[in-house]
Short mmCIF file of C-alpha atoms in Angstrom, two decimals:
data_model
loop_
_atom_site.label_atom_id
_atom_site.label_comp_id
_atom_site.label_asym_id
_atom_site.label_seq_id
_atom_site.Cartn_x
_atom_site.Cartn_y
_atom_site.Cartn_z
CA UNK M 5 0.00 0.00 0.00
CA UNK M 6 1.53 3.32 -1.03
CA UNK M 7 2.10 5.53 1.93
CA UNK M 8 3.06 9.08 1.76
CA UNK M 9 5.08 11.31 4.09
CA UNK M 10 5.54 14.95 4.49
CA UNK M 11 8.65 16.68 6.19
CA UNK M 12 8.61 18.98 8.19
CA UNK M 13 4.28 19.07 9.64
CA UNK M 14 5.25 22.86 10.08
CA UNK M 15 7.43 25.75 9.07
CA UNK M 16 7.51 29.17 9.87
CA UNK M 17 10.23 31.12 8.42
CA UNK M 18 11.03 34.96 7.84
CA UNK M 19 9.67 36.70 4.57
CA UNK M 20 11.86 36.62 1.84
CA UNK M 21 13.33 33.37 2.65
CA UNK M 22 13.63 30.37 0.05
CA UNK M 23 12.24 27.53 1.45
CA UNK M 24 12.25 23.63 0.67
CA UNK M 25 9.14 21.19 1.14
CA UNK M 26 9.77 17.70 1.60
CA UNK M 27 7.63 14.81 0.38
CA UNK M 28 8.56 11.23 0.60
CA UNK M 29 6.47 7.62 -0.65
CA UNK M 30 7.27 4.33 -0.38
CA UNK M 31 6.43 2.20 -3.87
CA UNK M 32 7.83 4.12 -6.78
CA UNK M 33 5.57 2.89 -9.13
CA UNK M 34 4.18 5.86 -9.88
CA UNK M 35 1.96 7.78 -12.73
CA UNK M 36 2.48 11.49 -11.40
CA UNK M 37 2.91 13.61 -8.03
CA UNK M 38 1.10 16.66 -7.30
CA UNK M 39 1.64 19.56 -4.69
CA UNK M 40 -1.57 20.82 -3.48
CA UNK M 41 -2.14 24.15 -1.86
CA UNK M 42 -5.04 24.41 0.99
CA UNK M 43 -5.83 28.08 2.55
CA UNK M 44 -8.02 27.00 5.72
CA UNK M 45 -11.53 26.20 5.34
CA UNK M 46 -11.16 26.30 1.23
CA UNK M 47 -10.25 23.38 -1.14
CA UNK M 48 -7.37 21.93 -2.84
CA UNK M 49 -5.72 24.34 -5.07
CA UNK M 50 -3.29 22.45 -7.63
CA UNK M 51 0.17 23.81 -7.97
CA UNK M 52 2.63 21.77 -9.64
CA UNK M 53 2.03 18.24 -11.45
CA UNK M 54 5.10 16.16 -12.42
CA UNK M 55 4.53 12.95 -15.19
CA UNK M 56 6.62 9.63 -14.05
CA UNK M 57 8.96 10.33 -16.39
CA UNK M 58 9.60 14.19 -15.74
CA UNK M 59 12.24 15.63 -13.27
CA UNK M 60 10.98 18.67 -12.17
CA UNK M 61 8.43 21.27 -13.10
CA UNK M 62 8.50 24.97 -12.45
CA UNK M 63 5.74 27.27 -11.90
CA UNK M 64 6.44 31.14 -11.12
CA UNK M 65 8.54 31.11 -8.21
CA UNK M 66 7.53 27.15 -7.41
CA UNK M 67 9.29 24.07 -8.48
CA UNK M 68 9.05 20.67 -7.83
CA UNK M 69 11.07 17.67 -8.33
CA UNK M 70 11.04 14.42 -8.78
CA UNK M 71 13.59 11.31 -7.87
CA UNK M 72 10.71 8.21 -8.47
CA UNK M 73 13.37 5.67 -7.92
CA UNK M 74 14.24 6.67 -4.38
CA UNK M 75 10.47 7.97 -3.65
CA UNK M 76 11.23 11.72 -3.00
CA UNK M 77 9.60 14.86 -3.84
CA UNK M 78 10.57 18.66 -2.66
CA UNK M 79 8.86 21.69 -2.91
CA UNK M 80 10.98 25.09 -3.40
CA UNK M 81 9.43 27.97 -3.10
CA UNK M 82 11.90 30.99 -3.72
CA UNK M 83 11.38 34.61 -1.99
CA UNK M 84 9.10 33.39 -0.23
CA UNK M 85 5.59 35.86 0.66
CA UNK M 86 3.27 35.92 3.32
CA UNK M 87 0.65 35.26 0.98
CA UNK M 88 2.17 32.09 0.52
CA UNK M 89 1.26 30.97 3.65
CA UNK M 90 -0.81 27.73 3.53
CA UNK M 91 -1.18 24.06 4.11
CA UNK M 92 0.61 22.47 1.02
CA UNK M 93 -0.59 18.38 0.33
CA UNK M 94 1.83 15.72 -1.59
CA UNK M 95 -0.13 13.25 -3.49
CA UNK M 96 0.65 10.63 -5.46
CA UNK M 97 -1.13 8.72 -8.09
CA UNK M 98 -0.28 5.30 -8.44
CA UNK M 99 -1.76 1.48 -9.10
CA UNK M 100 -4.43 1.23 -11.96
CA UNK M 101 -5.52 4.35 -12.37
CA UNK M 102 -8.49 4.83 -11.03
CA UNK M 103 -6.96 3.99 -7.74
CA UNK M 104 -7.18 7.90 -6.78
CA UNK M 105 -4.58 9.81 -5.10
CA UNK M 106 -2.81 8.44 -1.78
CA UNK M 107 -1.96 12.28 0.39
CA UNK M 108 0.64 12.99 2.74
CA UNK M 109 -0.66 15.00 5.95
CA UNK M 110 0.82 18.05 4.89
CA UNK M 111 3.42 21.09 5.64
CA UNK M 112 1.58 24.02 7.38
CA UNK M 113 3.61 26.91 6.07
CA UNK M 114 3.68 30.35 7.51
CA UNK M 115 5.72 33.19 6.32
CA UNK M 116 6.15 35.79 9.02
CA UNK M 117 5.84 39.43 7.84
CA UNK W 226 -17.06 27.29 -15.96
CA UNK W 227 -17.65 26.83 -12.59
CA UNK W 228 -15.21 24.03 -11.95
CA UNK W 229 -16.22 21.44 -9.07
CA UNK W 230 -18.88 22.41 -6.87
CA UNK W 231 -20.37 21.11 -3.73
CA UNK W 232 -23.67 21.68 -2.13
CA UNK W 233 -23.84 22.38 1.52
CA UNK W 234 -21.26 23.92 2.67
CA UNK W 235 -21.86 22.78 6.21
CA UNK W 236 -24.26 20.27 7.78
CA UNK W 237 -24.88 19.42 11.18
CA UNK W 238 -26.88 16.04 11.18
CA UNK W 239 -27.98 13.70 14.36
CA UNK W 240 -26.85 10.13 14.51
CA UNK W 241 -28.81 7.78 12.46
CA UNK W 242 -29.93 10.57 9.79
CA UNK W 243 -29.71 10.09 6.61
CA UNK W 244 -28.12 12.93 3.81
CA UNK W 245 -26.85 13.87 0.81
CA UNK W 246 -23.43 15.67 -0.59
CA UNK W 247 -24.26 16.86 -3.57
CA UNK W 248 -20.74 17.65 -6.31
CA UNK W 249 -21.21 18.57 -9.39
CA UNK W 250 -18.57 19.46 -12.33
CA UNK W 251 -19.44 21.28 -15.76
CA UNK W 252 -16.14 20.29 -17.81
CA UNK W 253 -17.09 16.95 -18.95
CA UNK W 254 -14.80 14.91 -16.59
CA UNK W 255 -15.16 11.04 -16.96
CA UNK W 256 -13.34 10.22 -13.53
CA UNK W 257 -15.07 11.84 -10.53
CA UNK W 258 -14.35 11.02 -6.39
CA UNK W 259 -14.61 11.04 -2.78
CA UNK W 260 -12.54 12.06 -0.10
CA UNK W 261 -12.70 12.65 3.12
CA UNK W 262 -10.53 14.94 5.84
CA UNK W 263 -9.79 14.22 8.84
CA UNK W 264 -7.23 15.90 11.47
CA UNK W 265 -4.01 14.18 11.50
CA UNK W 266 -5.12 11.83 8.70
CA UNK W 267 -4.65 13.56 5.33
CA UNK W 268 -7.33 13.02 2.56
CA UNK W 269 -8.70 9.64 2.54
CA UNK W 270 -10.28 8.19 -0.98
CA UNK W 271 -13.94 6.89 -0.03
CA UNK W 272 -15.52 6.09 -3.75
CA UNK W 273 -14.66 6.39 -7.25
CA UNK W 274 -16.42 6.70 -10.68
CA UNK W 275 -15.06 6.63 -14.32
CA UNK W 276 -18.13 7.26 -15.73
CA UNK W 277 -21.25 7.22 -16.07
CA UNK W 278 -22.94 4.09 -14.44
CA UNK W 279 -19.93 3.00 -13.40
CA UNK W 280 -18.45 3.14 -9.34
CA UNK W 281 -16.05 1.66 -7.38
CA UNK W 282 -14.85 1.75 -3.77
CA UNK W 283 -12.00 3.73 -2.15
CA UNK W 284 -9.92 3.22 0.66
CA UNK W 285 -13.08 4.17 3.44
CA UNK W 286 -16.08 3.10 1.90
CA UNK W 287 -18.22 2.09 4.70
CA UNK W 288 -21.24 3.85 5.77
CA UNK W 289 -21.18 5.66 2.01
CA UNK W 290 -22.85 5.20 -1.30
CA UNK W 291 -22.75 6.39 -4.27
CA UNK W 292 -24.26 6.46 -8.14
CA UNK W 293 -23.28 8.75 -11.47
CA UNK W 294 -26.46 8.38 -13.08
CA UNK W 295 -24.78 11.67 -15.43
CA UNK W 296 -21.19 12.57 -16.42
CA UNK W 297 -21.75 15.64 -14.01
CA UNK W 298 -23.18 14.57 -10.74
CA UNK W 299 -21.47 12.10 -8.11
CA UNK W 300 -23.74 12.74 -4.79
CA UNK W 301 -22.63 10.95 -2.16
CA UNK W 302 -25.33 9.14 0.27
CA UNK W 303 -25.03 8.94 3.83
CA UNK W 304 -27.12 6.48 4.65
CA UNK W 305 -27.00 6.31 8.74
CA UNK W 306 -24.85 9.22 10.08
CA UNK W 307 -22.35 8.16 12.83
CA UNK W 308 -19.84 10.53 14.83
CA UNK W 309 -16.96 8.88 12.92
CA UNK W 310 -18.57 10.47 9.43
CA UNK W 311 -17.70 13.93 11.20
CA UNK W 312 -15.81 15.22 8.46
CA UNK W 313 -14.88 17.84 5.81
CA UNK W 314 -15.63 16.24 2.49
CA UNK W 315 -14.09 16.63 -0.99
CA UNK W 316 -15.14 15.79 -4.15
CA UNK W 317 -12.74 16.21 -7.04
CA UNK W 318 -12.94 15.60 -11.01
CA UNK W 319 -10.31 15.03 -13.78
CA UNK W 320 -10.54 14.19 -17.55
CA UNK W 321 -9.38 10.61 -17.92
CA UNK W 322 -5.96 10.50 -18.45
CA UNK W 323 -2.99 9.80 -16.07
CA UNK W 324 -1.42 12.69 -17.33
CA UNK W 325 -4.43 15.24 -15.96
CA UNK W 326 -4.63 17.13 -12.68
CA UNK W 327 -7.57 16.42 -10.35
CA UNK W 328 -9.73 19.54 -9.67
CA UNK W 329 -11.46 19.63 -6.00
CA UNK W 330 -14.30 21.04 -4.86
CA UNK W 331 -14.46 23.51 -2.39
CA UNK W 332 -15.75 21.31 0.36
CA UNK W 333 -18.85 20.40 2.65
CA UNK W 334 -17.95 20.28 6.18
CA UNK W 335 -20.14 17.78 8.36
CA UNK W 336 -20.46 17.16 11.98
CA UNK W 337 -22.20 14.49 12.91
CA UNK W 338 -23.96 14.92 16.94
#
């Protein structure tokens, strides 16, 4: 069963700092990860979305790799803002498909003004 | 387009009611589904569909049903509330292919007395 895990549950760092997100599963067969972005009491906001076969994907000032074999994600978030403050979810979609995605609990970010 | 939505926002039921969580999607997404949030427990897949007439269980489908009667609607039947159901559901929709995002709802948060 694919488990996923999120280091560190919280982070609360100065403005204007570049940060790194950590996200970590255990069965590497994979068919994408995504990095989710949840403001409190909203939804699920999709930032990034890397393929099985891509190494890293860049957004703005967001990007997120990929190392499938050894089942490790990161988040980077550069000059970091305090809008950027947020929950941000790992999840991975594996087995047949239709399987769904398997989440991590989450970083809870907050960028101090 | 309005994307995923979800009707109530917020429920209070009594144990042994019955409801349900309505989600909707208007962009023609085959694969629609189920989660569940829970404190310390990341999002948890309850049921699945790939299309219309078609269903399949998640991870936590107990105490849940489901049908997709149209490509748009997935409601989600609760059929005898219990305090464990207290919960901030998700529904989310993606186009069939691996190599889509999932788009999520913006939530129905239940509590269950």
């Amino acid at each position: 069963k694919q488990e996923v895990t999120q280091i560190p549950a919280a982070l609360s760092v100065p403005e204007g700092e570049n940060l790194v997100l950590n996200c970590s599963f255990t069965d590497s067969a994979i068919y994408n990860l995504q990095w989710f972005r949840q403001d409190p009491g909203k939804g699920l906001t999709s930032l990034l979305l890397i393929q099985s076969s891509q190494r890293e994907q860049t957004s703005g000032r967001l990007n997120a790799s990929l190392d499938k074999s050894s089942g490790r994600s990161t988040l980077y978030i550069a000059a970091s803002q305090p809008g950027d403050s947020a929950t941000y979810l790992c999840a991975v979609h594996s087995g047949g498909g239709a399987d769904g995605l398997t989440f991590g609990k989450g970083t809870h970010l907050i960028i101090q003004p | 387009n309005a994307g995923v939505t979800q009707t109530p926002k917020f429920q209070v039921l009594k144990t042994g009611q019955s409801m349900t969580l309505q989600c909707a999607q208007d962009m023609n997404h085959e694969y629609m589904s189920w989660y569940r949030q829970d404190p310390g427990m990341g999002l948890r897949l309850i049921h699945y569909s790939v299309g219309a007439g078609i269903t399949d269980q998640g991870e936590v489908p107990n105490g849940y049903n489901v049908s997709r009667s149209t490509t748009e609607d997935f409601p989600l039947r609760l059929l005898s509330a219990a305090p464990s159901q207290t919960s901030v559901y998700f529904c989310a929709s993606q186009r069939w292919d691996d190599q889509e995002t999932q788009y999520f709802g913006p939530g129905t948060r239940l509590l269950v007395l």
